[in-house]
Amino acid sequence: MSKGADVLERNCMPAGKVFIRAGEENARAYVIQNGKVAAFTMDGDQKIEVEVFGPGAIIGEKCLILDEPAVLNFEVVEAATVIVITRQDFQKRLHKAGKSIKTVLDHAVQKLMHYESLEVSRALAQKDISDEAHQLVKGLLTDIPEEQRLPYEKNLLPHAHELMKALKEIKKDRAT
């Protein structure tokens, strides 16, 4: 390593730690070296998982470029070691890059924001389908004694979920 080289901070985080919160300022990105981190959004008091990231993934990178609060929450789901990239370090390195690199990055961030929005919408739609499937199964099993319902629920829920998904696709196709 050359004299004066920048050294990035490395953190070990336990499972269950929420280290980026939606709506809060975050001036860091994280490179996951090992472990797993889940991105989630909240629907009322219900946590909706959007995606799970593993080794090699970078999270929070949008916050290095844009001075905006985080859109998603990030929680360690399997103890993780991450490399921390601060906005200050990123800006220092970006300053050394040419204008064309900055233009490419701006374009990439716009795409990233679009894809992030699509992923959140997809996760919320999945949650709605799951809720509808659960309500359907509960309605079908109302006359069965409570102690006998669980095995039926376990067997019926996956099928009801797929049925609700198919019905939504049919409805969407008919609308177009």
XYZ file of C-alpha atoms in Angstrom:
176
model
C 0.000 0.000 0.000
C 1.375 3.401 -0.940
C 2.150 6.017 1.632
C -0.851 8.255 2.314
C -3.358 5.839 0.746
C -6.950 6.181 1.900
C -8.192 3.414 4.142
C -11.916 2.761 4.258
C -13.653 1.933 7.518
C -14.878 -1.640 8.053
C -17.756 -2.420 10.444
C -19.149 -5.657 11.826
C -22.897 -5.528 12.409
C -25.086 -8.020 14.283
C -28.303 -9.483 12.896
C -31.282 -7.262 13.671
C -29.417 -3.951 13.404
C -31.274 -1.348 11.329
C -28.536 0.995 10.109
C -30.294 3.037 7.421
C -33.775 4.395 8.119
C -36.182 5.723 5.500
C -36.647 9.461 5.742
C -33.341 10.042 7.506
C -30.234 11.630 6.047
C -27.592 9.042 5.183
C -24.200 10.200 3.930
C -22.716 6.724 3.558
C -22.737 3.727 1.253
C -21.907 0.213 2.373
C -20.187 -2.608 0.507
C -21.282 -5.930 1.994
C -18.281 -8.220 2.465
C -20.175 -11.026 4.162
C -23.595 -11.624 5.691
C -26.979 -10.438 4.454
C -28.858 -7.143 4.564
C -32.564 -6.684 3.790
C -34.111 -3.551 2.318
C -37.643 -2.960 3.548
C -40.401 -0.397 3.575
C -43.180 0.069 6.084
C -46.896 -0.173 5.334
C -48.407 1.181 8.521
C -46.759 -0.942 11.197
C -46.065 -3.854 8.841
C -42.540 -4.414 7.495
C -42.492 -5.224 3.748
C -39.245 -6.764 2.489
C -38.175 -5.326 -0.859
C -34.907 -7.163 -1.471
C -32.104 -9.046 0.290
C -28.466 -8.241 -0.496
C -25.380 -10.374 0.066
C -21.600 -10.191 -0.365
C -20.455 -7.769 -3.052
C -23.640 -5.692 -3.029
C -23.469 -1.949 -2.452
C -26.293 -0.245 -0.587
C -26.914 3.417 0.110
C -24.924 4.505 -2.938
C -27.643 6.895 -4.083
C -27.157 8.903 -0.886
C -23.504 9.533 -1.789
C -24.557 11.523 -4.838
C -27.929 12.990 -3.915
C -28.472 15.081 -0.842
C -31.801 13.385 -0.102
C -33.012 11.161 2.717
C -33.055 7.393 2.296
C -36.194 5.903 0.722
C -35.824 2.422 2.238
C -34.801 0.956 5.572
C -31.881 -1.490 5.704
C -31.544 -4.177 8.364
C -28.861 -6.806 8.893
C -30.567 -10.215 8.636
C -27.385 -12.290 8.934
C -24.382 -10.851 10.813
C -22.491 -8.752 8.284
C -19.158 -7.078 7.720
C -19.374 -3.952 5.581
C -16.957 -1.417 4.159
C -18.189 2.126 4.786
C -17.798 4.774 2.090
C -18.537 8.269 3.382
C -19.884 11.058 1.184
C -16.721 13.052 1.927
C -14.464 10.225 0.705
C -16.654 9.629 -2.341
C -16.719 13.344 -3.257
C -12.942 13.544 -2.885
C -12.501 10.654 -5.333
C -15.193 11.990 -7.668
C -13.459 15.376 -7.761
C -10.433 13.627 -9.293
C -12.626 12.073 -12.016
C -13.505 13.867 -15.229
C -16.799 15.531 -16.155
C -17.832 12.563 -18.330
C -17.630 10.242 -15.304
C -19.849 12.608 -13.317
C -22.377 12.704 -16.184
C -22.462 8.904 -16.353
C -22.977 8.738 -12.587
C -25.851 11.233 -12.704
C -27.536 9.147 -15.398
C -26.978 5.930 -13.435
C -28.506 7.489 -10.310
C -31.643 8.462 -12.231
C -32.007 4.856 -13.421
C -31.344 3.580 -9.911
C -34.102 5.773 -8.495
C -36.534 4.449 -11.119
C -35.675 0.802 -10.407
C -35.866 1.353 -6.662
C -39.368 2.776 -7.091
C -40.394 -0.244 -9.192
C -39.056 -2.668 -6.573
C -40.955 -0.943 -3.764
C -44.170 -1.030 -5.826
C -43.637 -4.725 -6.591
C -43.096 -5.558 -2.915
C -46.239 -3.667 -1.873
C -48.280 -5.416 -4.594
C -47.019 -8.805 -3.344
C -48.087 -7.862 0.179
C -51.565 -6.930 -1.079
C -51.885 -10.265 -2.896
C -50.774 -12.137 0.235
C -53.285 -10.234 2.379
C -56.116 -10.960 -0.077
C -55.182 -14.651 -0.221
C -55.151 -14.821 3.581
C -58.601 -13.190 3.773
C -59.948 -15.614 1.159
C -58.689 -18.654 3.079
C -59.976 -17.278 6.397
C -63.392 -16.790 4.801
C -63.429 -20.329 3.463
C -62.497 -21.804 6.839
C -64.848 -19.829 9.107
C -67.073 -22.849 9.832
C -64.183 -25.168 10.719
C -63.225 -25.351 14.412
C -60.189 -23.182 15.174
C -57.970 -26.078 16.288
C -58.480 -27.771 12.888
C -57.876 -24.660 10.726
C -54.067 -24.495 10.763
C -53.387 -27.548 8.549
C -55.984 -26.315 6.050
C -54.517 -22.804 6.082
C -51.018 -24.147 5.410
C -52.295 -26.184 2.460
C -54.642 -23.576 0.993
C -52.638 -20.340 1.381
C -50.063 -21.002 -1.383
C -52.847 -21.927 -3.828
C -54.978 -18.930 -2.845
C -51.937 -16.681 -3.259
C -51.338 -17.960 -6.798
C -55.063 -17.612 -7.579
C -55.089 -13.980 -6.431
C -51.947 -13.290 -8.468
C -53.521 -14.833 -11.587
C -56.741 -12.858 -11.094
C -54.771 -9.611 -10.827
C -52.911 -10.457 -14.060
C -56.201 -11.177 -15.853
C -57.646 -7.897 -14.583
C -54.539 -6.019 -15.731
C -54.638 -7.682 -19.179
C -58.323 -6.818 -19.635
C -57.621 -3.178 -18.750
C -55.041 -2.840 -21.540
